[in-house]
Amino acid sequence: MNPTTPNPQPATNDTGNARQRPIGVFDSGVGGLTVVSALRRLLPSEEIFYLGDNARIPYGNKGAATVERYSFELTGLLLAEGAKAVVVACNTATALAVPRLQDALKVPVLGVIAPGAAAAVAATRNGRVGVIGTHATISSGAYERALRKLSPGLEIHAAPCPLLVPLIEEGLLEDPLTDQHIARYLRGLLEADIDTLILGCTHYPLLKEAIARQAGPGVRLVDSADNCALAVRDLLRSAGLAAPETHTGTLQVALTDASDRFLPVVERALGLRVGDVGLRRVQGVALAGSV
Ligand code: DGL
C-alpha cells in the first residue's frame, strides 16, 4: 500500500452478527443519495450509513491521487461505523479508487461503474453507447474499460459535462440554462447516433427528465443506481451478509461539513427523508494497523 494512503481497517471486528451491521456508502457530497434511494427501495431490511464529503466536493476536477486519498479516508470512517460492505456511490471515486480499495480491504467494496456498464450493455441495440460524467471520470477511461470488458465491439462516445454538477447543486433541475448546457454536451453524442446514454455521475439522475428531453425518445438513459443496488443485494447474499428480512433498516447520514444547501433539493427530488445529519471530521484522520 502507498505509504501516503491511510490504511483503513474495520474498527468493529467483534460487533457480533455482521449481518446486522450497516452498508457503508460514500460520495463526494449528497449526490450519492440517488444510490441510497435505490438501496432503500430494494433492501428495506438493511441499515445504511451514508457519508458525504461535502467539505471537499467536487471530486470531479481533482487529480487521481487526491481522490484516492479522500476515498481511503472516507472508507476508514465507514469502517469505524462498523460497515460490513462499502458502496462507492460516486463515479469519480469509483473510477479512481475502487480497484485499490478492493485490494486493500477485507470487507467487500462495490462501485457504480461496473453495474452501470452492465446495464448499458443490456440496453443497447445498435452498439453505440454514450457516457457522460465529470472530467475525472471521463478522462480515466474507466467506463470504456468496463464496457469493453463486457462487449468488446461497442462503439463508445464519452463527454465530460463539468457544469452539470454546479447547476444541479443550485437546484436548477428544470431550467432553460441547464437545458442549454445539456444540449451542448449531448450534441456530439447524438450526432454519433448513440441509442444508450450512461449517466456516469451520481448527481445526474436528478436531471433525468431534462436529459431525456434533450436526448429524445430513441436514447435509453442508464442510471447506475438501480443496478448498483441489485449488485449490492447479490453481493451481500453471496457473502452471507444480508440483513435478516424481519429487520427494518434505517438510514443514517453524516457529512463532513455542517452546512449543505443542496441536501433539501435532493430530499425533495428523491422523496427521501434524511432526518438528523451527523458531522464527521475527515481531514487528518489517522488510521492505524494493517488491513
Ligand atoms: N458525485 C460525483 C460523481 O459521481 C460528482 C460530483 C463531484 O464532482 O464530486 O462523479
mmCIF file of C-alpha atoms and ligand atoms in Angstrom:
data_model
loop_
_atom_site.group_PDB
_atom_site.id
_atom_site.type_symbol
_atom_site.label_atom_id
_atom_site.label_comp_id
_atom_site.label_asym_id
_atom_site.label_seq_id
_atom_site.Cartn_x
_atom_site.Cartn_y
_atom_site.Cartn_z
ATOM 1 C CA MET A 1 0.000 0.000 0.000
ATOM 2 C CA ASN A 2 1.167 3.518 -0.782
ATOM 3 C CA PRO A 3 2.673 4.911 2.438
ATOM 4 C CA THR A 4 0.792 8.200 1.974
ATOM 5 C CA THR A 5 -2.500 6.364 1.873
ATOM 6 C CA PRO A 6 -4.301 5.899 5.181
ATOM 7 C CA ASN A 7 -4.739 2.263 5.933
ATOM 8 C CA PRO A 8 -8.343 1.524 6.861
ATOM 9 C CA GLN A 9 -9.384 -1.492 8.795
ATOM 10 C CA PRO A 10 -12.669 -2.453 10.388
ATOM 11 C CA ALA A 11 -12.862 -0.966 13.864
ATOM 12 C CA THR A 12 -15.572 -3.392 14.799
ATOM 13 C CA ASN A 13 -14.405 -6.936 14.109
ATOM 14 C CA ASP A 14 -16.194 -8.021 17.252
ATOM 15 C CA THR A 15 -19.573 -6.417 16.635
ATOM 16 C CA GLY A 16 -21.283 -9.766 16.824
ATOM 17 C CA ASN A 17 -23.582 -10.501 13.956
ATOM 18 C CA ALA A 18 -22.073 -8.969 10.827
ATOM 19 C CA ARG A 19 -25.416 -9.189 9.038
ATOM 20 C CA GLN A 20 -26.884 -6.504 11.311
ATOM 21 C CA ARG A 21 -24.104 -4.048 10.569
ATOM 22 C CA PRO A 22 -24.680 -1.174 8.140
ATOM 23 C CA ILE A 23 -23.802 -0.942 4.490
ATOM 24 C CA GLY A 24 -21.385 1.998 4.360
ATOM 25 C CA VAL A 25 -21.956 4.316 1.414
ATOM 26 C CA PHE A 26 -19.891 7.339 0.468
ATOM 27 C CA ASP A 27 -19.880 10.087 -2.116
ATOM 28 C CA SER A 28 -18.169 13.421 -2.583
ATOM 29 C CA GLY A 29 -21.391 15.057 -1.360
ATOM 30 C CA VAL A 30 -25.080 14.245 -1.214
ATOM 31 C CA GLY A 31 -25.473 13.272 -4.911
ATOM 32 C CA GLY A 32 -24.826 9.663 -3.903
ATOM 33 C CA LEU A 33 -28.168 9.673 -2.116
ATOM 34 C CA THR A 34 -29.566 8.716 -5.545
ATOM 35 C CA VAL A 35 -27.866 5.348 -4.938
ATOM 36 C CA VAL A 36 -29.114 5.250 -1.335
ATOM 37 C CA SER A 37 -32.647 5.815 -2.564
ATOM 38 C CA ALA A 38 -32.335 2.735 -4.816
ATOM 39 C CA LEU A 39 -30.772 0.724 -1.966
ATOM 40 C CA ARG A 40 -33.606 1.665 0.408
ATOM 41 C CA ARG A 41 -36.218 0.622 -2.150
ATOM 42 C CA LEU A 42 -34.597 -2.735 -2.915
ATOM 43 C CA LEU A 43 -33.168 -3.571 0.510
ATOM 44 C CA PRO A 44 -35.502 -2.173 3.173
ATOM 45 C CA SER A 45 -34.041 -4.505 5.823
ATOM 46 C CA GLU A 46 -30.550 -3.057 5.546
ATOM 47 C CA GLU A 47 -29.038 -0.476 7.836
ATOM 48 C CA ILE A 48 -27.298 2.199 5.780
ATOM 49 C CA PHE A 49 -24.664 4.633 6.942
ATOM 50 C CA TYR A 50 -24.058 7.356 4.334
ATOM 51 C CA LEU A 51 -21.106 9.689 4.410
ATOM 52 C CA GLY A 52 -20.956 12.705 2.080
ATOM 53 C CA ASP A 53 -17.688 14.596 1.801
ATOM 54 C CA ASN A 54 -19.347 17.953 1.153
ATOM 55 C CA ALA A 55 -16.407 19.773 2.754
ATOM 56 C CA ARG A 56 -14.266 18.755 -0.229
ATOM 57 C CA ILE A 57 -16.719 18.435 -3.122
ATOM 58 C CA PRO A 58 -16.234 18.486 -6.103
ATOM 59 C CA TYR A 59 -14.023 15.473 -6.723
ATOM 60 C CA GLY A 60 -14.642 15.630 -10.474
ATOM 61 C CA ASN A 61 -11.940 18.156 -11.236
ATOM 62 C CA LYS A 62 -9.317 16.838 -8.811
ATOM 63 C CA GLY A 63 -6.343 14.606 -9.530
ATOM 64 C CA ALA A 64 -6.286 10.841 -9.130
ATOM 65 C CA ALA A 65 -4.006 10.769 -6.064
ATOM 66 C CA THR A 66 -6.203 13.254 -4.199
ATOM 67 C CA VAL A 67 -9.436 11.412 -4.950
ATOM 68 C CA GLU A 68 -7.809 8.133 -3.933
ATOM 69 C CA ARG A 69 -6.617 9.599 -0.633
ATOM 70 C CA TYR A 70 -10.060 11.077 0.103
ATOM 71 C CA SER A 71 -11.681 7.737 -0.719
ATOM 72 C CA PHE A 72 -9.426 5.878 1.721
ATOM 73 C CA GLU A 73 -10.158 8.426 4.433
ATOM 74 C CA LEU A 74 -13.923 8.159 3.965
ATOM 75 C CA THR A 75 -13.723 4.375 3.870
ATOM 76 C CA GLY A 76 -11.821 4.451 7.156
ATOM 77 C CA LEU A 77 -14.667 6.422 8.718
ATOM 78 C CA LEU A 78 -17.251 3.991 7.357
ATOM 79 C CA LEU A 79 -15.337 1.030 8.760
ATOM 80 C CA ALA A 80 -15.213 2.820 12.103
ATOM 81 C CA GLU A 81 -19.041 2.834 11.919
ATOM 82 C CA GLY A 82 -18.905 -0.948 11.538
ATOM 83 C CA ALA A 83 -19.651 -1.109 7.790
ATOM 84 C CA LYS A 84 -19.994 -4.715 6.579
ATOM 85 C CA ALA A 85 -19.554 -3.607 2.962
ATOM 86 C CA VAL A 86 -18.597 -0.341 1.281
ATOM 87 C CA VAL A 87 -20.517 1.136 -1.643
ATOM 88 C CA VAL A 88 -18.725 3.904 -3.508
ATOM 89 C CA ALA A 89 -21.710 5.987 -4.663
ATOM 90 C CA CYS A 90 -19.551 8.347 -6.687
ATOM 91 C CA ASN A 91 -18.429 7.669 -10.222
ATOM 92 C CA THR A 92 -15.301 9.768 -9.827
ATOM 93 C CA ALA A 93 -14.172 7.884 -6.712
ATOM 94 C CA THR A 94 -15.160 4.586 -8.335
ATOM 95 C CA ALA A 95 -13.059 5.383 -11.400
ATOM 96 C CA LEU A 96 -10.020 6.464 -9.413
ATOM 97 C CA ALA A 97 -10.059 4.461 -6.193
ATOM 98 C CA VAL A 98 -12.203 1.313 -6.253
ATOM 99 C CA PRO A 99 -9.559 -1.112 -7.535
ATOM 100 C CA ARG A 100 -7.131 -0.048 -4.761
ATOM 101 C CA LEU A 101 -9.875 -0.130 -2.128
ATOM 102 C CA GLN A 102 -10.831 -3.635 -3.247
ATOM 103 C CA ASP A 103 -7.211 -4.752 -2.947
ATOM 104 C CA ALA A 104 -6.771 -3.147 0.465
ATOM 105 C CA LEU A 105 -9.967 -4.004 2.328
ATOM 106 C CA LYS A 106 -11.286 -7.170 3.906
ATOM 107 C CA VAL A 107 -14.912 -6.097 3.507
ATOM 108 C CA PRO A 108 -16.490 -6.178 0.028
ATOM 109 C CA VAL A 109 -16.247 -2.907 -1.926
ATOM 110 C CA LEU A 110 -18.574 -2.070 -4.765
ATOM 111 C CA GLY A 111 -18.538 0.908 -7.116
ATOM 112 C CA VAL A 112 -21.112 2.260 -9.534
ATOM 113 C CA ILE A 113 -19.251 1.854 -12.829
ATOM 114 C CA ALA A 114 -19.435 -1.920 -13.362
ATOM 115 C CA PRO A 115 -23.205 -2.046 -12.645
ATOM 116 C CA GLY A 116 -23.799 0.969 -14.930
ATOM 117 C CA ALA A 117 -21.751 -0.576 -17.733
ATOM 118 C CA ALA A 118 -23.622 -3.891 -17.425
ATOM 119 C CA ALA A 119 -26.956 -2.071 -17.654
ATOM 120 C CA ALA A 120 -25.810 -0.184 -20.766
ATOM 121 C CA VAL A 121 -24.650 -3.358 -22.484
ATOM 122 C CA ALA A 122 -28.050 -4.913 -21.781
ATOM 123 C CA ALA A 123 -29.868 -1.812 -23.049
ATOM 124 C CA THR A 124 -28.109 -1.008 -26.322
ATOM 125 C CA ARG A 125 -29.498 -2.302 -29.586
ATOM 126 C CA ASN A 126 -27.207 -0.559 -32.082
ATOM 127 C CA GLY A 127 -23.974 -0.986 -30.083
ATOM 128 C CA ARG A 128 -23.359 2.768 -29.819
ATOM 129 C CA VAL A 129 -23.196 3.884 -26.201
ATOM 130 C CA GLY A 130 -22.655 7.372 -24.802
ATOM 131 C CA VAL A 131 -21.209 8.180 -21.381
ATOM 132 C CA ILE A 132 -21.367 11.497 -19.560
ATOM 133 C CA GLY A 133 -19.608 12.299 -16.286
ATOM 134 C CA THR A 134 -17.123 14.558 -14.577
ATOM 135 C CA HIS A 135 -13.763 15.422 -16.149
ATOM 136 C CA ALA A 136 -12.016 12.928 -13.849
ATOM 137 C CA THR A 137 -14.408 10.066 -14.607
ATOM 138 C CA ILE A 138 -14.320 10.580 -18.357
ATOM 139 C CA SER A 139 -10.572 11.081 -18.624
ATOM 140 C CA SER A 140 -9.927 7.967 -16.503
ATOM 141 C CA GLY A 141 -11.393 5.795 -19.288
ATOM 142 C CA ALA A 142 -12.980 3.599 -16.580
ATOM 143 C CA TYR A 143 -16.322 3.315 -18.380
ATOM 144 C CA GLU A 144 -14.659 2.393 -21.681
ATOM 145 C CA ARG A 145 -12.704 -0.375 -19.920
ATOM 146 C CA ALA A 146 -15.780 -1.691 -18.095
ATOM 147 C CA LEU A 147 -17.910 -1.614 -21.262
ATOM 148 C CA ARG A 148 -15.258 -3.201 -23.496
ATOM 149 C CA LYS A 149 -14.713 -5.967 -20.955
ATOM 150 C CA LEU A 150 -18.372 -6.917 -21.327
ATOM 151 C CA SER A 151 -18.750 -6.220 -25.026
ATOM 152 C CA PRO A 152 -15.510 -5.573 -26.940
ATOM 153 C CA GLY A 153 -17.227 -4.460 -30.147
ATOM 154 C CA LEU A 154 -19.123 -1.480 -28.690
ATOM 155 C CA GLU A 155 -18.682 1.989 -30.131
ATOM 156 C CA ILE A 156 -18.301 4.292 -27.116
ATOM 157 C CA HIS A 157 -18.644 8.067 -27.112
ATOM 158 C CA ALA A 158 -17.762 9.866 -23.886
ATOM 159 C CA ALA A 159 -18.229 13.522 -22.941
ATOM 160 C CA PRO A 160 -17.307 15.366 -19.763
ATOM 161 C CA CYS A 161 -20.092 17.671 -18.515
ATOM 162 C CA PRO A 162 -18.381 19.717 -15.801
ATOM 163 C CA LEU A 163 -21.073 22.378 -15.434
ATOM 164 C CA LEU A 164 -23.920 19.987 -14.668
ATOM 165 C CA VAL A 165 -22.940 19.288 -11.039
ATOM 166 C CA PRO A 166 -22.922 23.014 -10.064
ATOM 167 C CA LEU A 167 -26.252 23.556 -11.871
ATOM 168 C CA ILE A 168 -27.783 20.578 -10.047
ATOM 169 C CA GLU A 169 -26.409 21.766 -6.721
ATOM 170 C CA GLU A 170 -28.043 25.158 -7.323
ATOM 171 C CA GLY A 171 -31.343 23.311 -7.665
ATOM 172 C CA LEU A 172 -31.705 24.266 -11.367
ATOM 173 C CA LEU A 173 -33.166 20.889 -12.297
ATOM 174 C CA GLU A 174 -35.806 22.362 -14.592
ATOM 175 C CA ASP A 175 -34.266 25.482 -16.024
ATOM 176 C CA PRO A 176 -33.514 26.797 -19.535
ATOM 177 C CA LEU A 177 -29.878 27.368 -18.550
ATOM 178 C CA THR A 178 -29.476 23.709 -17.597
ATOM 179 C CA ASP A 179 -31.282 22.624 -20.796
ATOM 180 C CA GLN A 180 -28.845 24.702 -22.850
ATOM 181 C CA HIS A 181 -25.834 23.060 -21.253
ATOM 182 C CA ILE A 182 -27.256 19.570 -21.644
ATOM 183 C CA ALA A 183 -27.990 20.235 -25.332
ATOM 184 C CA ARG A 184 -24.429 21.432 -25.884
ATOM 185 C CA TYR A 185 -22.855 18.496 -24.056
ATOM 186 C CA LEU A 186 -25.019 15.907 -25.817
ATOM 187 C CA ARG A 187 -24.627 17.291 -29.353
ATOM 188 C CA GLY A 188 -21.627 15.169 -30.348
ATOM 189 C CA LEU A 189 -23.050 12.017 -28.769
ATOM 190 C CA LEU A 190 -26.379 12.401 -30.562
ATOM 191 C CA GLU A 191 -24.598 13.084 -33.859
ATOM 192 C CA ALA A 192 -22.793 9.755 -33.315
ATOM 193 C CA ASP A 193 -26.247 8.099 -33.168
ATOM 194 C CA ILE A 194 -25.958 6.593 -29.682
ATOM 195 C CA ASP A 195 -29.039 4.675 -28.534
ATOM 196 C CA THR A 196 -27.971 4.380 -24.880
ATOM 197 C CA LEU A 197 -26.591 7.039 -22.572
ATOM 198 C CA ILE A 198 -24.917 6.259 -19.250
ATOM 199 C CA LEU A 199 -25.483 8.928 -16.615
ATOM 200 C CA GLY A 200 -21.962 8.469 -15.243
ATOM 201 C CA CYS A 201 -22.262 10.747 -12.240
ATOM 202 C CA THR A 202 -24.450 10.107 -9.231
ATOM 203 C CA HIS A 203 -25.815 13.665 -9.453
ATOM 204 C CA TYR A 204 -27.211 13.192 -12.959
ATOM 205 C CA PRO A 205 -30.270 11.054 -12.153
ATOM 206 C CA LEU A 206 -31.665 14.289 -10.696
ATOM 207 C CA LEU A 207 -31.617 15.665 -14.263
ATOM 208 C CA LYS A 208 -33.097 12.539 -15.820
ATOM 209 C CA GLU A 209 -36.161 14.280 -17.191
ATOM 210 C CA ALA A 210 -34.225 17.218 -18.615
ATOM 211 C CA ILE A 211 -31.631 14.896 -20.177
ATOM 212 C CA ALA A 212 -34.357 12.626 -21.607
ATOM 213 C CA ARG A 213 -35.990 15.642 -23.277
ATOM 214 C CA GLN A 214 -32.738 16.635 -24.973
ATOM 215 C CA ALA A 215 -31.712 13.084 -25.873
ATOM 216 C CA GLY A 216 -35.088 12.235 -27.396
ATOM 217 C CA PRO A 217 -37.122 9.021 -27.303
ATOM 218 C CA GLY A 218 -34.549 7.000 -29.267
ATOM 219 C CA VAL A 219 -31.986 7.106 -26.455
ATOM 220 C CA ARG A 220 -32.270 4.972 -23.336
ATOM 221 C CA LEU A 221 -30.877 6.524 -20.195
ATOM 222 C CA VAL A 222 -28.945 4.204 -17.913
ATOM 223 C CA ASP A 223 -28.582 5.234 -14.345
ATOM 224 C CA SER A 224 -26.283 3.076 -12.281
ATOM 225 C CA ALA A 225 -28.241 3.485 -9.019
ATOM 226 C CA ASP A 226 -30.747 0.654 -9.516
ATOM 227 C CA ASN A 227 -28.135 -1.674 -10.987
ATOM 228 C CA CYS A 228 -25.731 -0.898 -8.199
ATOM 229 C CA ALA A 229 -28.451 -1.755 -5.664
ATOM 230 C CA LEU A 230 -29.024 -5.099 -7.408
ATOM 231 C CA ALA A 231 -25.280 -5.787 -7.350
ATOM 232 C CA VAL A 232 -25.161 -4.957 -3.621
ATOM 233 C CA ARG A 233 -28.052 -7.345 -2.965
ATOM 234 C CA ASP A 234 -26.321 -10.173 -4.842
ATOM 235 C CA LEU A 235 -23.010 -9.492 -3.160
ATOM 236 C CA LEU A 236 -24.490 -9.458 0.363
ATOM 237 C CA ARG A 237 -26.401 -12.655 -0.322
ATOM 238 C CA SER A 238 -23.396 -14.477 -1.685
ATOM 239 C CA ALA A 239 -21.197 -13.302 1.206
ATOM 240 C CA GLY A 240 -23.853 -14.322 3.777
ATOM 241 C CA LEU A 241 -24.053 -10.702 4.902
ATOM 242 C CA ALA A 242 -27.671 -9.819 4.050
ATOM 243 C CA ALA A 243 -29.679 -8.410 6.968
ATOM 244 C CA PRO A 244 -32.493 -10.610 8.304
ATOM 245 C CA GLU A 245 -35.658 -9.875 6.327
ATOM 246 C CA THR A 246 -37.601 -9.275 9.531
ATOM 247 C CA HIS A 247 -35.397 -6.290 10.334
ATOM 248 C CA THR A 248 -36.458 -2.754 9.387
ATOM 249 C CA GLY A 249 -33.405 -0.889 8.218
ATOM 250 C CA THR A 250 -32.702 2.744 8.962
ATOM 251 C CA LEU A 251 -30.679 5.396 7.177
ATOM 252 C CA GLN A 252 -28.083 7.460 8.961
ATOM 253 C CA VAL A 253 -26.472 10.343 7.103
ATOM 254 C CA ALA A 254 -23.290 12.163 8.060
ATOM 255 C CA LEU A 255 -21.463 14.930 6.228
ATOM 256 C CA THR A 256 -18.008 16.425 6.548
ATOM 257 C CA ASP A 257 -19.337 19.995 6.553
ATOM 258 C CA ALA A 258 -22.240 21.095 8.730
ATOM 259 C CA SER A 259 -23.863 23.182 6.037
ATOM 260 C CA ASP A 260 -25.327 21.716 2.858
ATOM 261 C CA ARG A 261 -27.775 23.797 0.850
ATOM 262 C CA PHE A 262 -28.117 21.002 -1.699
ATOM 263 C CA LEU A 263 -29.479 18.396 0.734
ATOM 264 C CA PRO A 264 -33.092 19.729 0.704
ATOM 265 C CA VAL A 265 -33.013 19.710 -3.133
ATOM 266 C CA VAL A 266 -32.023 16.042 -3.123
ATOM 267 C CA GLU A 267 -34.545 15.100 -0.455
ATOM 268 C CA ARG A 268 -37.334 16.776 -2.433
ATOM 269 C CA ALA A 269 -36.277 15.312 -5.773
ATOM 270 C CA LEU A 270 -35.906 11.769 -4.400
ATOM 271 C CA GLY A 271 -38.731 11.847 -1.860
ATOM 272 C CA LEU A 272 -36.153 10.682 0.681
ATOM 273 C CA ARG A 273 -36.337 11.718 4.328
ATOM 274 C CA VAL A 274 -32.880 12.047 5.767
ATOM 275 C CA GLY A 275 -33.618 13.266 9.302
ATOM 276 C CA ASP A 276 -30.814 14.374 11.595
ATOM 277 C CA VAL A 277 -27.464 14.703 9.877
ATOM 278 C CA GLY A 278 -24.259 13.826 11.722
ATOM 279 C CA LEU A 279 -20.908 15.507 11.268
ATOM 280 C CA ARG A 280 -17.631 13.670 10.737
ATOM 281 C CA ARG A 281 -14.209 15.218 10.701
ATOM 282 C CA VAL A 282 -12.265 13.802 7.813
ATOM 283 C CA GLN A 283 -9.117 15.838 7.305
ATOM 284 C CA GLY A 284 -6.166 14.483 9.177
ATOM 285 C CA VAL A 285 -7.897 11.198 10.049
ATOM 286 C CA ALA A 286 -5.233 8.794 11.191
ATOM 287 C CA LEU A 287 -5.883 5.134 10.533
ATOM 288 C CA ALA A 288 -3.541 2.724 12.136
ATOM 289 C CA GLY A 289 -2.956 -1.000 11.833
ATOM 290 C CA SER A 290 -2.906 -3.373 8.905
ATOM 291 C CA VAL A 291 -5.870 -4.463 6.861
HETATM 292 N N1 DGL B 1 -20.988 12.532 -7.387
HETATM 293 C C1 DGL B 1 -19.805 12.726 -8.180
HETATM 294 C C2 DGL B 1 -19.684 11.614 -9.226
HETATM 295 O O1 DGL B 1 -20.481 10.721 -9.263
HETATM 296 C C3 DGL B 1 -19.807 14.045 -8.896
HETATM 297 C C4 DGL B 1 -19.578 15.250 -8.026
HETATM 298 C C5 DGL B 1 -18.118 15.629 -7.875
HETATM 299 O O2 DGL B 1 -17.504 16.163 -8.809
HETATM 300 O O3 DGL B 1 -17.626 15.393 -6.776
HETATM 301 O O4 DGL B 1 -18.787 11.621 -10.024
#
